């Protein structure tokens, strides 16, 4: 009697497991409706530097009143350098979004499609800031560059941020492709290693903020500080989500590695 009951119970468990697996397989095979993330993000980035150039170069555009445009800390001694600084800042802006477009197509991997709300919101966010920034940094509309030491410091920070952000993206790509040493833990994720990940879980986010901090200091327009602040708020939230997920996946139990306790989410030793 007991043996028959055990066999019946085993068959029920097997049927239940089979139904669950079939359900998971069918849900995975279902098509995802929405907009392809690579196309959606690449189009947003490409349009961003185009919109910036429209605001920065096209004539007869509306002028925003101060302080919504022009430098909030102009230098009265290098006003003659306004056109050169405008060109340098435009090249920096265009380079950033050209690089991000290339990374979106060739480096990043996206696991889900974008909804219409996400698609429209992303484009409005980037294109709105791009037009505002381009229009604010126009010599013919009264833009005067900031003090030379501040401009140079901002440019240096910008390129440090660009270099670190790109390097972190490449390292994450190599981690996904198995080119770096992976943990033996029973999890689909790999533990990021290397000097970029020594102190924070999301160094690519840290360097992204550094990029826009540098641009804001070099341009000294309200629009640049607005983009930097908005970027920082978004990445503060995302970095903590990633950080907690790493801590959950690598909890030091059942053969899993323990996530480095001294590693922060975004800012070393602070956050």
PDB file of C-alpha atoms in Angstrom:
ATOM      1  CA  UNK A   1       0.000   0.000   0.000  1.00  0.00           C
ATOM      2  CA  UNK A   2       2.707   2.443   1.006  1.00  0.00           C
ATOM      3  CA  UNK A   3       4.773   1.549  -2.085  1.00  0.00           C
ATOM      4  CA  UNK A   4       1.785   2.139  -4.369  1.00  0.00           C
ATOM      5  CA  UNK A   5       1.087   5.469  -2.657  1.00  0.00           C
ATOM      6  CA  UNK A   6       4.740   6.494  -3.100  1.00  0.00           C
ATOM      7  CA  UNK A   7       4.604   5.640  -6.809  1.00  0.00           C
ATOM      8  CA  UNK A   8       1.388   7.616  -7.219  1.00  0.00           C
ATOM      9  CA  UNK A   9       2.932  10.593  -5.384  1.00  0.00           C
ATOM     10  CA  UNK A  10       6.086  10.385  -7.538  1.00  0.00           C
ATOM     11  CA  UNK A  11       3.986  10.388 -10.710  1.00  0.00           C
ATOM     12  CA  UNK A  12       2.067  13.435  -9.488  1.00  0.00           C
ATOM     13  CA  UNK A  13       5.340  15.263  -8.724  1.00  0.00           C
ATOM     14  CA  UNK A  14       6.750  14.342 -12.127  1.00  0.00           C
ATOM     15  CA  UNK A  15       3.590  15.547 -13.884  1.00  0.00           C
ATOM     16  CA  UNK A  16       3.683  18.782 -11.903  1.00  0.00           C
ATOM     17  CA  UNK A  17       7.368  19.322 -12.732  1.00  0.00           C
ATOM     18  CA  UNK A  18       6.700  18.609 -16.395  1.00  0.00           C
ATOM     19  CA  UNK A  19       3.784  21.022 -16.517  1.00  0.00           C
ATOM     20  CA  UNK A  20       5.883  23.721 -14.832  1.00  0.00           C
ATOM     21  CA  UNK A  21       8.764  23.217 -17.258  1.00  0.00           C
ATOM     22  CA  UNK A  22       6.405  23.268 -20.223  1.00  0.00           C
ATOM     23  CA  UNK A  23       4.788  26.446 -18.934  1.00  0.00           C
ATOM     24  CA  UNK A  24       8.181  28.113 -18.543  1.00  0.00           C
ATOM     25  CA  UNK A  25       9.253  26.982 -21.996  1.00  0.00           C
ATOM     26  CA  UNK A  26       6.060  28.222 -23.613  1.00  0.00           C
ATOM     27  CA  UNK A  27       6.301  31.595 -21.849  1.00  0.00           C
ATOM     28  CA  UNK A  28       9.891  31.926 -23.029  1.00  0.00           C
ATOM     29  CA  UNK A  29       8.925  31.096 -26.605  1.00  0.00           C
ATOM     30  CA  UNK A  30       6.138  33.690 -26.660  1.00  0.00           C
ATOM     31  CA  UNK A  31       7.069  36.708 -28.768  1.00  0.00           C
ATOM     32  CA  UNK A  32       7.846  39.913 -26.906  1.00  0.00           C
ATOM     33  CA  UNK A  33       5.825  42.822 -28.154  1.00  0.00           C
ATOM     34  CA  UNK A  34       7.407  46.259 -28.166  1.00  0.00           C
ATOM     35  CA  UNK A  35      10.224  48.182 -29.774  1.00  0.00           C
ATOM     36  CA  UNK A  36      13.634  46.649 -30.358  1.00  0.00           C
ATOM     37  CA  UNK A  37      15.882  48.118 -27.626  1.00  0.00           C
ATOM     38  CA  UNK A  38      18.962  48.484 -29.816  1.00  0.00           C
ATOM     39  CA  UNK A  39      17.046  50.443 -32.443  1.00  0.00           C
ATOM     40  CA  UNK A  40      15.184  52.489 -29.844  1.00  0.00           C
ATOM     41  CA  UNK A  41      18.286  53.494 -27.881  1.00  0.00           C
ATOM     42  CA  UNK A  42      20.543  53.990 -30.913  1.00  0.00           C
ATOM     43  CA  UNK A  43      17.963  56.256 -32.544  1.00  0.00           C
ATOM     44  CA  UNK A  44      17.672  58.264 -29.327  1.00  0.00           C
ATOM     45  CA  UNK A  45      21.444  58.728 -29.084  1.00  0.00           C
ATOM     46  CA  UNK A  46      21.881  59.563 -32.772  1.00  0.00           C
ATOM     47  CA  UNK A  47      19.057  62.070 -32.637  1.00  0.00           C
ATOM     48  CA  UNK A  48      20.515  63.611 -29.489  1.00  0.00           C
ATOM     49  CA  UNK A  49      23.702  64.933 -31.070  1.00  0.00           C
ATOM     50  CA  UNK A  50      21.755  65.969 -34.189  1.00  0.00           C
ATOM     51  CA  UNK A  51      19.316  67.982 -32.087  1.00  0.00           C
ATOM     52  CA  UNK A  52      22.239  69.522 -30.176  1.00  0.00           C
ATOM     53  CA  UNK A  53      23.755  70.706 -33.460  1.00  0.00           C
ATOM     54  CA  UNK A  54      20.420  72.137 -34.551  1.00  0.00           C
ATOM     55  CA  UNK A  55      20.181  74.175 -31.349  1.00  0.00           C
ATOM     56  CA  UNK A  56      23.845  75.110 -31.556  1.00  0.00           C
ATOM     57  CA  UNK A  57      24.103  76.143 -35.215  1.00  0.00           C
ATOM     58  CA  UNK A  58      20.749  76.904 -36.829  1.00  0.00           C
ATOM     59  CA  UNK A  59      19.894  80.625 -37.133  1.00  0.00           C
ATOM     60  CA  UNK A  60      16.740  82.434 -36.030  1.00  0.00           C
ATOM     61  CA  UNK A  61      15.987  80.182 -33.085  1.00  0.00           C
ATOM     62  CA  UNK A  62      14.214  81.452 -29.961  1.00  0.00           C
ATOM     63  CA  UNK A  63      16.485  82.797 -27.242  1.00  0.00           C
ATOM     64  CA  UNK A  64      16.015  81.618 -23.658  1.00  0.00           C
ATOM     65  CA  UNK A  65      16.377  84.384 -21.063  1.00  0.00           C
ATOM     66  CA  UNK A  66      19.280  84.325 -18.612  1.00  0.00           C
ATOM     67  CA  UNK A  67      20.054  82.179 -16.616  1.00  0.00           C
ATOM     68  CA  UNK A  68      18.260  79.556 -18.725  1.00  0.00           C
ATOM     69  CA  UNK A  69      20.881  80.158 -21.407  1.00  0.00           C
ATOM     70  CA  UNK A  70      24.418  81.575 -21.538  1.00  0.00           C
ATOM     71  CA  UNK A  71      27.161  80.937 -18.996  1.00  0.00           C
ATOM     72  CA  UNK A  72      26.301  81.304 -15.325  1.00  0.00           C
ATOM     73  CA  UNK A  73      29.972  82.017 -14.542  1.00  0.00           C
ATOM     74  CA  UNK A  74      31.442  83.866 -17.552  1.00  0.00           C
ATOM     75  CA  UNK A  75      34.993  85.128 -17.771  1.00  0.00           C
ATOM     76  CA  UNK A  76      35.337  88.731 -18.865  1.00  0.00           C
ATOM     77  CA  UNK A  77      38.948  88.242 -19.936  1.00  0.00           C
ATOM     78  CA  UNK A  78      38.587  85.502 -22.578  1.00  0.00           C
ATOM     79  CA  UNK A  79      35.410  86.528 -24.346  1.00  0.00           C
ATOM     80  CA  UNK A  80      37.299  86.446 -27.649  1.00  0.00           C
ATOM     81  CA  UNK A  81      37.606  82.672 -27.188  1.00  0.00           C
ATOM     82  CA  UNK A  82      33.836  82.092 -27.287  1.00  0.00           C
ATOM     83  CA  UNK A  83      33.683  80.543 -30.759  1.00  0.00           C
ATOM     84  CA  UNK A  84      36.560  78.136 -30.051  1.00  0.00           C
ATOM     85  CA  UNK A  85      35.018  76.969 -26.785  1.00  0.00           C
ATOM     86  CA  UNK A  86      31.666  76.506 -28.517  1.00  0.00           C
ATOM     87  CA  UNK A  87      33.318  74.237 -31.111  1.00  0.00           C
ATOM     88  CA  UNK A  88      35.206  72.233 -28.466  1.00  0.00           C
ATOM     89  CA  UNK A  89      32.064  71.660 -26.409  1.00  0.00           C
ATOM     90  CA  UNK A  90      30.098  70.651 -29.504  1.00  0.00           C
ATOM     91  CA  UNK A  91      32.773  68.114 -30.459  1.00  0.00           C
ATOM     92  CA  UNK A  92      32.740  66.680 -26.946  1.00  0.00           C
ATOM     93  CA  UNK A  93      28.961  66.338 -26.946  1.00  0.00           C
ATOM     94  CA  UNK A  94      28.837  64.750 -30.396  1.00  0.00           C
ATOM     95  CA  UNK A  95      31.688  62.358 -29.548  1.00  0.00           C
ATOM     96  CA  UNK A  96      29.913  61.119 -26.420  1.00  0.00           C
ATOM     97  CA  UNK A  97      26.693  60.214 -28.181  1.00  0.00           C
ATOM     98  CA  UNK A  98      28.458  58.802 -31.243  1.00  0.00           C
ATOM     99  CA  UNK A  99      30.395  56.515 -28.879  1.00  0.00           C
ATOM    100  CA  UNK A 100      27.230  55.528 -27.048  1.00  0.00           C
ATOM    101  CA  UNK A 101      25.522  54.737 -30.352  1.00  0.00           C
ATOM    102  CA  UNK A 102      28.400  52.461 -31.410  1.00  0.00           C
ATOM    103  CA  UNK A 103      28.373  50.739 -28.003  1.00  0.00           C
ATOM    104  CA  UNK A 104      24.608  50.221 -28.214  1.00  0.00           C
ATOM    105  CA  UNK A 105      24.935  48.452 -31.545  1.00  0.00           C
ATOM    106  CA  UNK A 106      28.132  46.451 -31.016  1.00  0.00           C
ATOM    107  CA  UNK A 107      28.746  46.052 -27.263  1.00  0.00           C
ATOM    108  CA  UNK A 108      25.599  46.129 -25.151  1.00  0.00           C
ATOM    109  CA  UNK A 109      23.032  43.354 -24.851  1.00  0.00           C
ATOM    110  CA  UNK A 110      19.396  44.051 -24.010  1.00  0.00           C
ATOM    111  CA  UNK A 111      17.050  41.403 -22.637  1.00  0.00           C
ATOM    112  CA  UNK A 112      13.663  43.002 -23.253  1.00  0.00           C
ATOM    113  CA  UNK A 113      11.858  45.256 -25.671  1.00  0.00           C
ATOM    114  CA  UNK A 114      10.896  48.861 -24.962  1.00  0.00           C
ATOM    115  CA  UNK A 115       7.337  49.997 -24.467  1.00  0.00           C
ATOM    116  CA  UNK A 116       5.958  52.997 -26.353  1.00  0.00           C
ATOM    117  CA  UNK A 117       6.140  55.019 -23.127  1.00  0.00           C
ATOM    118  CA  UNK A 118       9.829  54.160 -22.684  1.00  0.00           C
ATOM    119  CA  UNK A 119      10.569  54.913 -26.329  1.00  0.00           C
ATOM    120  CA  UNK A 120       8.897  58.332 -26.313  1.00  0.00           C
ATOM    121  CA  UNK A 121      10.182  59.216 -22.837  1.00  0.00           C
ATOM    122  CA  UNK A 122      13.803  58.416 -23.713  1.00  0.00           C
ATOM    123  CA  UNK A 123      13.680  60.538 -26.858  1.00  0.00           C
ATOM    124  CA  UNK A 124      12.025  63.493 -25.129  1.00  0.00           C
ATOM    125  CA  UNK A 125      14.512  63.324 -22.255  1.00  0.00           C
ATOM    126  CA  UNK A 126      17.661  63.311 -24.371  1.00  0.00           C
ATOM    127  CA  UNK A 127      16.465  65.509 -27.210  1.00  0.00           C
ATOM    128  CA  UNK A 128      15.029  68.100 -24.850  1.00  0.00           C
ATOM    129  CA  UNK A 129      18.279  68.475 -22.922  1.00  0.00           C
ATOM    130  CA  UNK A 130      20.276  68.419 -26.168  1.00  0.00           C
ATOM    131  CA  UNK A 131      18.343  71.318 -27.701  1.00  0.00           C
ATOM    132  CA  UNK A 132      18.506  73.320 -24.472  1.00  0.00           C
ATOM    133  CA  UNK A 133      22.255  72.762 -24.136  1.00  0.00           C
ATOM    134  CA  UNK A 134      22.995  73.517 -27.782  1.00  0.00           C
ATOM    135  CA  UNK A 135      20.996  76.711 -27.672  1.00  0.00           C
ATOM    136  CA  UNK A 136      22.666  77.815 -24.426  1.00  0.00           C
ATOM    137  CA  UNK A 137      26.213  77.517 -25.817  1.00  0.00           C
ATOM    138  CA  UNK A 138      26.052  79.908 -28.764  1.00  0.00           C
ATOM    139  CA  UNK A 139      28.503  82.745 -29.176  1.00  0.00           C
ATOM    140  CA  UNK A 140      26.102  84.627 -31.489  1.00  0.00           C
ATOM    141  CA  UNK A 141      23.468  84.554 -28.749  1.00  0.00           C
ATOM    142  CA  UNK A 142      25.787  85.962 -26.090  1.00  0.00           C
ATOM    143  CA  UNK A 143      27.524  82.881 -24.685  1.00  0.00           C
ATOM    144  CA  UNK A 144      30.844  83.705 -23.012  1.00  0.00           C
ATOM    145  CA  UNK A 145      33.068  80.817 -21.863  1.00  0.00           C
ATOM    146  CA  UNK A 146      33.917  80.383 -18.223  1.00  0.00           C
ATOM    147  CA  UNK A 147      37.340  80.917 -16.645  1.00  0.00           C
ATOM    148  CA  UNK A 148      40.120  79.031 -18.405  1.00  0.00           C
ATOM    149  CA  UNK A 149      41.238  76.849 -15.420  1.00  0.00           C
ATOM    150  CA  UNK A 150      37.640  75.759 -14.853  1.00  0.00           C
ATOM    151  CA  UNK A 151      37.160  75.049 -18.551  1.00  0.00           C
ATOM    152  CA  UNK A 152      40.343  72.964 -18.732  1.00  0.00           C
ATOM    153  CA  UNK A 153      39.464  71.060 -15.549  1.00  0.00           C
ATOM    154  CA  UNK A 154      36.027  70.290 -16.951  1.00  0.00           C
ATOM    155  CA  UNK A 155      37.456  69.041 -20.248  1.00  0.00           C
ATOM    156  CA  UNK A 156      39.910  66.772 -18.415  1.00  0.00           C
ATOM    157  CA  UNK A 157      37.163  65.331 -16.205  1.00  0.00           C
ATOM    158  CA  UNK A 158      35.008  64.769 -19.276  1.00  0.00           C
ATOM    159  CA  UNK A 159      37.656  62.677 -21.031  1.00  0.00           C
ATOM    160  CA  UNK A 160      38.473  60.738 -17.856  1.00  0.00           C
ATOM    161  CA  UNK A 161      34.780  59.903 -17.581  1.00  0.00           C
ATOM    162  CA  UNK A 162      34.573  58.898 -21.236  1.00  0.00           C
ATOM    163  CA  UNK A 163      37.600  56.626 -20.977  1.00  0.00           C
ATOM    164  CA  UNK A 164      36.450  54.939 -17.760  1.00  0.00           C
ATOM    165  CA  UNK A 165      32.883  54.517 -18.978  1.00  0.00           C
ATOM    166  CA  UNK A 166      33.976  52.864 -22.212  1.00  0.00           C
ATOM    167  CA  UNK A 167      36.527  50.640 -20.429  1.00  0.00           C
ATOM    168  CA  UNK A 168      33.885  49.432 -17.956  1.00  0.00           C
ATOM    169  CA  UNK A 169      31.457  48.662 -20.787  1.00  0.00           C
ATOM    170  CA  UNK A 170      34.115  46.620 -22.575  1.00  0.00           C
ATOM    171  CA  UNK A 171      34.914  44.720 -19.389  1.00  0.00           C
ATOM    172  CA  UNK A 172      31.241  43.898 -18.827  1.00  0.00           C
ATOM    173  CA  UNK A 173      30.999  42.682 -22.429  1.00  0.00           C
ATOM    174  CA  UNK A 174      34.002  40.394 -21.914  1.00  0.00           C
ATOM    175  CA  UNK A 175      32.433  39.129 -18.705  1.00  0.00           C
ATOM    176  CA  UNK A 176      29.238  38.215 -20.557  1.00  0.00           C
ATOM    177  CA  UNK A 177      31.194  36.395 -23.266  1.00  0.00           C
ATOM    178  CA  UNK A 178      33.208  34.412 -20.735  1.00  0.00           C
ATOM    179  CA  UNK A 179      36.547  35.986 -21.520  1.00  0.00           C
ATOM    180  CA  UNK A 180      37.116  36.788 -17.864  1.00  0.00           C
ATOM    181  CA  UNK A 181      37.335  34.310 -14.999  1.00  0.00           C
ATOM    182  CA  UNK A 182      33.856  33.413 -13.826  1.00  0.00           C
ATOM    183  CA  UNK A 183      32.774  32.209 -10.451  1.00  0.00           C
ATOM    184  CA  UNK A 184      31.863  28.578  -9.880  1.00  0.00           C
ATOM    185  CA  UNK A 185      28.743  29.675  -8.040  1.00  0.00           C
ATOM    186  CA  UNK A 186      25.429  28.167  -9.200  1.00  0.00           C
ATOM    187  CA  UNK A 187      24.187  31.450 -10.677  1.00  0.00           C
ATOM    188  CA  UNK A 188      23.816  32.786 -14.203  1.00  0.00           C
ATOM    189  CA  UNK A 189      25.738  35.932 -13.294  1.00  0.00           C
ATOM    190  CA  UNK A 190      29.483  36.364 -13.074  1.00  0.00           C
ATOM    191  CA  UNK A 191      31.226  38.321 -10.379  1.00  0.00           C
ATOM    192  CA  UNK A 192      32.814  41.448 -11.910  1.00  0.00           C
ATOM    193  CA  UNK A 193      36.494  41.796 -11.151  1.00  0.00           C
ATOM    194  CA  UNK A 194      39.321  44.148 -12.044  1.00  0.00           C
ATOM    195  CA  UNK A 195      40.473  47.559 -10.923  1.00  0.00           C
ATOM    196  CA  UNK A 196      37.368  49.301 -12.252  1.00  0.00           C
ATOM    197  CA  UNK A 197      35.189  47.122 -10.016  1.00  0.00           C
ATOM    198  CA  UNK A 198      37.445  47.175  -6.973  1.00  0.00           C
ATOM    199  CA  UNK A 199      35.419  49.791  -5.081  1.00  0.00           C
ATOM    200  CA  UNK A 200      32.004  50.050  -6.744  1.00  0.00           C
ATOM    201  CA  UNK A 201      29.545  47.703  -8.403  1.00  0.00           C
ATOM    202  CA  UNK A 202      28.740  50.059 -11.281  1.00  0.00           C
ATOM    203  CA  UNK A 203      31.851  51.991 -12.320  1.00  0.00           C
ATOM    204  CA  UNK A 204      30.315  52.652 -15.748  1.00  0.00           C
ATOM    205  CA  UNK A 205      27.629  54.685 -13.988  1.00  0.00           C
ATOM    206  CA  UNK A 206      30.227  56.491 -11.873  1.00  0.00           C
ATOM    207  CA  UNK A 207      32.197  57.516 -14.946  1.00  0.00           C
ATOM    208  CA  UNK A 208      29.006  58.547 -16.757  1.00  0.00           C
ATOM    209  CA  UNK A 209      28.278  61.043 -13.992  1.00  0.00           C
ATOM    210  CA  UNK A 210      31.903  62.202 -14.097  1.00  0.00           C
ATOM    211  CA  UNK A 211      31.536  62.805 -17.843  1.00  0.00           C
ATOM    212  CA  UNK A 212      28.594  65.151 -17.379  1.00  0.00           C
ATOM    213  CA  UNK A 213      30.149  66.832 -14.365  1.00  0.00           C
ATOM    214  CA  UNK A 214      33.139  67.662 -16.561  1.00  0.00           C
ATOM    215  CA  UNK A 215      30.923  68.968 -19.353  1.00  0.00           C
ATOM    216  CA  UNK A 216      28.947  71.077 -16.889  1.00  0.00           C
ATOM    217  CA  UNK A 217      32.106  72.640 -15.441  1.00  0.00           C
ATOM    218  CA  UNK A 218      33.534  73.323 -18.901  1.00  0.00           C
ATOM    219  CA  UNK A 219      30.348  74.878 -20.272  1.00  0.00           C
ATOM    220  CA  UNK A 220      28.921  76.442 -17.118  1.00  0.00           C
ATOM    221  CA  UNK A 221      25.374  76.577 -18.458  1.00  0.00           C
ATOM    222  CA  UNK A 222      22.280  75.640 -16.480  1.00  0.00           C
ATOM    223  CA  UNK A 223      21.222  73.026 -19.037  1.00  0.00           C
ATOM    224  CA  UNK A 224      24.443  71.039 -18.539  1.00  0.00           C
ATOM    225  CA  UNK A 225      24.021  71.001 -14.773  1.00  0.00           C
ATOM    226  CA  UNK A 226      20.407  69.924 -15.290  1.00  0.00           C
ATOM    227  CA  UNK A 227      21.448  66.933 -17.385  1.00  0.00           C
ATOM    228  CA  UNK A 228      24.168  66.022 -14.897  1.00  0.00           C
ATOM    229  CA  UNK A 229      21.729  66.162 -11.974  1.00  0.00           C
ATOM    230  CA  UNK A 230      19.061  64.137 -13.784  1.00  0.00           C
ATOM    231  CA  UNK A 231      21.653  61.545 -14.835  1.00  0.00           C
ATOM    232  CA  UNK A 232      22.983  61.290 -11.282  1.00  0.00           C
ATOM    233  CA  UNK A 233      19.516  60.721  -9.793  1.00  0.00           C
ATOM    234  CA  UNK A 234      18.673  57.971 -12.293  1.00  0.00           C
ATOM    235  CA  UNK A 235      22.026  56.216 -11.893  1.00  0.00           C
ATOM    236  CA  UNK A 236      21.904  56.408  -8.093  1.00  0.00           C
ATOM    237  CA  UNK A 237      18.720  54.341  -8.186  1.00  0.00           C
ATOM    238  CA  UNK A 238      19.913  51.905 -10.873  1.00  0.00           C
ATOM    239  CA  UNK A 239      23.305  51.337  -9.249  1.00  0.00           C
ATOM    240  CA  UNK A 240      21.722  50.383  -5.937  1.00  0.00           C
ATOM    241  CA  UNK A 241      19.411  47.937  -7.706  1.00  0.00           C
ATOM    242  CA  UNK A 242      22.378  46.277  -9.409  1.00  0.00           C
ATOM    243  CA  UNK A 243      24.376  46.318  -6.165  1.00  0.00           C
ATOM    244  CA  UNK A 244      21.644  44.546  -4.192  1.00  0.00           C
ATOM    245  CA  UNK A 245      21.238  41.985  -6.962  1.00  0.00           C
ATOM    246  CA  UNK A 246      24.947  41.201  -6.833  1.00  0.00           C
ATOM    247  CA  UNK A 247      24.784  40.834  -3.057  1.00  0.00           C
ATOM    248  CA  UNK A 248      21.829  38.481  -3.383  1.00  0.00           C
ATOM    249  CA  UNK A 249      23.479  36.332  -6.057  1.00  0.00           C
ATOM    250  CA  UNK A 250      26.803  36.174  -4.211  1.00  0.00           C
ATOM    251  CA  UNK A 251      25.773  35.657  -0.587  1.00  0.00           C
ATOM    252  CA  UNK A 252      28.561  33.233   0.400  1.00  0.00           C
ATOM    253  CA  UNK A 253      26.143  30.322   0.879  1.00  0.00           C
ATOM    254  CA  UNK A 254      25.918  26.890  -0.752  1.00  0.00           C
ATOM    255  CA  UNK A 255      29.213  27.264  -2.574  1.00  0.00           C
ATOM    256  CA  UNK A 256      28.537  30.762  -3.852  1.00  0.00           C
ATOM    257  CA  UNK A 257      31.180  33.440  -3.479  1.00  0.00           C
ATOM    258  CA  UNK A 258      30.676  36.256  -1.028  1.00  0.00           C
ATOM    259  CA  UNK A 259      30.287  39.615  -2.684  1.00  0.00           C
ATOM    260  CA  UNK A 260      33.113  41.967  -1.563  1.00  0.00           C
ATOM    261  CA  UNK A 261      31.726  43.764   1.518  1.00  0.00           C
ATOM    262  CA  UNK A 262      33.884  46.859   0.925  1.00  0.00           C
ATOM    263  CA  UNK A 263      32.454  47.423  -2.562  1.00  0.00           C
ATOM    264  CA  UNK A 264      29.911  50.236  -2.792  1.00  0.00           C
ATOM    265  CA  UNK A 265      27.216  50.773  -5.377  1.00  0.00           C
ATOM    266  CA  UNK A 266      28.319  53.978  -7.111  1.00  0.00           C
ATOM    267  CA  UNK A 267      30.594  56.164  -4.987  1.00  0.00           C
ATOM    268  CA  UNK A 268      33.562  54.512  -3.215  1.00  0.00           C
ATOM    269  CA  UNK A 269      33.201  54.407   0.591  1.00  0.00           C
ATOM    270  CA  UNK A 270      30.086  56.622   0.466  1.00  0.00           C
ATOM    271  CA  UNK A 271      27.254  54.985  -1.478  1.00  0.00           C
TER     272      UNK A 271
END
